[in-house]
Each structure stands twice: as structure tokens, then as C-alpha cells.
PDB file of C-alpha atoms in Angstrom:
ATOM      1  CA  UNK A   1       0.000   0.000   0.000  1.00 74.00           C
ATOM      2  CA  UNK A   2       2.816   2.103   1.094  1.00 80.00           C
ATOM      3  CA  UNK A   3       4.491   1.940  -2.717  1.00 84.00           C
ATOM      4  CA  UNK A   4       1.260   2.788  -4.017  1.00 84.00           C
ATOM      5  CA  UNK A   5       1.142   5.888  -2.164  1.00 86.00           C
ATOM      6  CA  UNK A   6       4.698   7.004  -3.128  1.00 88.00           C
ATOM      7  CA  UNK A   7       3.843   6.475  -6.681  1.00 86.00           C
ATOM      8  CA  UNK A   8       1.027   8.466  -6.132  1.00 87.00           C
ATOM      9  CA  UNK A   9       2.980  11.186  -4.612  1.00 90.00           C
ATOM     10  CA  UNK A  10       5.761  10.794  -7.491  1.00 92.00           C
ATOM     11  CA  UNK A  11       3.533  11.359 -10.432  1.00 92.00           C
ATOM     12  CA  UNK A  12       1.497  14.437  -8.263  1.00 93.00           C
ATOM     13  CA  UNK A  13       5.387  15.822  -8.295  1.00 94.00           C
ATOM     14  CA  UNK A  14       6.327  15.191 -12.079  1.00 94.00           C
ATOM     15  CA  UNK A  15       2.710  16.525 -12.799  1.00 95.00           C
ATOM     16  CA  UNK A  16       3.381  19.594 -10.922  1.00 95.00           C
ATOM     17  CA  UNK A  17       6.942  20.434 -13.012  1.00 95.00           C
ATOM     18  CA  UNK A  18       5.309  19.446 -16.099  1.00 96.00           C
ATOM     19  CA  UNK A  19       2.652  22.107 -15.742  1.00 97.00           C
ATOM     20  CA  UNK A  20       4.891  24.857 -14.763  1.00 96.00           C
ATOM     21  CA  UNK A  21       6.934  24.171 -17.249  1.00 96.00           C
ATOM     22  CA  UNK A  22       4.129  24.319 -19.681  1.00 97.00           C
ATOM     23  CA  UNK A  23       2.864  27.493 -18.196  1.00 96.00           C
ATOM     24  CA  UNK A  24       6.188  29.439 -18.657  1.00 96.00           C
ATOM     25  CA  UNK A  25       6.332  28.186 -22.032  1.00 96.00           C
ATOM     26  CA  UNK A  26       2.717  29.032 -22.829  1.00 96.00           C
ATOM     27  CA  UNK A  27       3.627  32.564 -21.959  1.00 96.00           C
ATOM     28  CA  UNK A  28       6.580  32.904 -24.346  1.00 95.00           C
ATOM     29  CA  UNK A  29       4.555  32.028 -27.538  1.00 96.00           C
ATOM     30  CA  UNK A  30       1.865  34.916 -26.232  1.00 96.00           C
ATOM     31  CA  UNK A  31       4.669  37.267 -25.976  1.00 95.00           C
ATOM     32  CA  UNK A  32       5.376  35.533 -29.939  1.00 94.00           C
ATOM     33  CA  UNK A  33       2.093  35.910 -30.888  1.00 94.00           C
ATOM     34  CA  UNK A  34       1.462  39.630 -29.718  1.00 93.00           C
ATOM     35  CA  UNK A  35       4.905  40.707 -31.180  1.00 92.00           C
ATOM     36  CA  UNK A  36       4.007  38.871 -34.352  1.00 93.00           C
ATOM     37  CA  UNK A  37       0.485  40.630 -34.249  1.00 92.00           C
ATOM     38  CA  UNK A  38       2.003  44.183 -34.279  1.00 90.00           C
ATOM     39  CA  UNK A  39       4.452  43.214 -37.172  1.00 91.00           C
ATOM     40  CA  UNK A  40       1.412  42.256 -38.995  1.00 93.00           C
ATOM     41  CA  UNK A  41      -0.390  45.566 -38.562  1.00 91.00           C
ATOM     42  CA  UNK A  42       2.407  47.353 -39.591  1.00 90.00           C
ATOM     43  CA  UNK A  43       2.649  44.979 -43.151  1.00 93.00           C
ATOM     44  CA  UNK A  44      -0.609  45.156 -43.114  1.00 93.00           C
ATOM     45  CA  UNK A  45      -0.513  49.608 -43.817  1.00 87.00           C
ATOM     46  CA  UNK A  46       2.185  49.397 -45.996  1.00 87.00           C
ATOM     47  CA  UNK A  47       0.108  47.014 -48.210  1.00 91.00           C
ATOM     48  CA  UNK A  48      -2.272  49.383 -48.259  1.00 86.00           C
ATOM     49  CA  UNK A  49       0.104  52.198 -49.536  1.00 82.00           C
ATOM     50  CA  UNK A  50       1.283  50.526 -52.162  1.00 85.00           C
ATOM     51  CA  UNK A  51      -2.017  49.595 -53.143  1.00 86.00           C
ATOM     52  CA  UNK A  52      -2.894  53.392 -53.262  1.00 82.00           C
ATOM     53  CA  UNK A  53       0.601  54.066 -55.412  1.00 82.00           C
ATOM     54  CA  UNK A  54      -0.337  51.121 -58.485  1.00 86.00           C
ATOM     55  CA  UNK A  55      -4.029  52.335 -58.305  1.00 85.00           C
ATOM     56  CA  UNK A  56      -3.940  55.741 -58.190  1.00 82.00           C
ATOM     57  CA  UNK A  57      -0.053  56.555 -59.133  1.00 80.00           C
ATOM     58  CA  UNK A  58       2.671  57.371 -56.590  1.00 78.00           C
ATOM     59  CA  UNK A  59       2.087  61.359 -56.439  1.00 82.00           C
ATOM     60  CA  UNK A  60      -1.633  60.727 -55.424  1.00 81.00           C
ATOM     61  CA  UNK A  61      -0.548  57.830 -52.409  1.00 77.00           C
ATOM     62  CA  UNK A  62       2.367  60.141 -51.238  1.00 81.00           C
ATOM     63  CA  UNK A  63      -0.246  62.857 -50.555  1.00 84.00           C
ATOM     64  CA  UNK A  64      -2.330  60.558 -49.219  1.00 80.00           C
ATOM     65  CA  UNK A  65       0.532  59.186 -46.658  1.00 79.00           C
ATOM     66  CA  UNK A  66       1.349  62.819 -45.903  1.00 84.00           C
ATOM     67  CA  UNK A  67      -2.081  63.752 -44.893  1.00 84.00           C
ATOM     68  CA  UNK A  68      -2.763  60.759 -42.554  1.00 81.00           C
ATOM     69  CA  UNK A  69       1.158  61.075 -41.008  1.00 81.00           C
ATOM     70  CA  UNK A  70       0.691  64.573 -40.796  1.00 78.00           C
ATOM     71  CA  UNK A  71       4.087  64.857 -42.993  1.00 73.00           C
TER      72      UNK A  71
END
């Protein structure tokens, strides 16, 4: 009975380091993830600039970028 108990306690203990471990690593592909998100966003407006330069020609989008930057 006694082994069965220490077993018991063993795999509580390796269950324990396993999920902390897990946690911690959880974390670090947020952080990824919310890094990778703001990279996006920033791919995402230049797409949309050089959209506006092939449709409407480059004069037109750099006007365009100066009056939303305030340039």
C-alpha cells in the first residue's frame, strides 16, 4: 500500500513540473504571438500604400501618406 502511495505522490510531483513548465512556455509564444500581431499591422498599412501608389499613381498615395502622417 505504502508503494502505491509514493507512486502516487511521485507522479502528483512530475505533474506539478510538467505544468509549470508548460505554463512558462505558454507565456513565451503569447509574448510571440502579440509581437508577431504588431508586425502584422504594420505589413498590413504598408500594403495598403502601395495599393494606393499602383491604383492611383505614386504622387496621389504620397499625398495621401502625408495627410494621414501629418508629414
Amino acid at each position: 500500500m505504502e508503494q502505491i502511495h509514493e507512486l502516487a505522490n511521485e507522479t502528483d510531483k512530475r505533474l506539478s513540473v510538467h505544468e509549470a513548465i508548460c505554463a512558462q512556455r505558454y507565456e513565451g509564444i503569447q509574448a510571440r504571438f502579440d509581437e508577431g500581431s504588431k508586425r502584422m499591422t504594420k505589413i498590413e498599412y504598408l500594403l495598403y500604400i502601395v495599393i494606393l501608389a499602383v491604383l492611383l499613381g505614386p504622387g496621389v498615395a504620397a499625398d495621401v501618406v502625408k495627410k494621414v502622417f501629418g508629414l
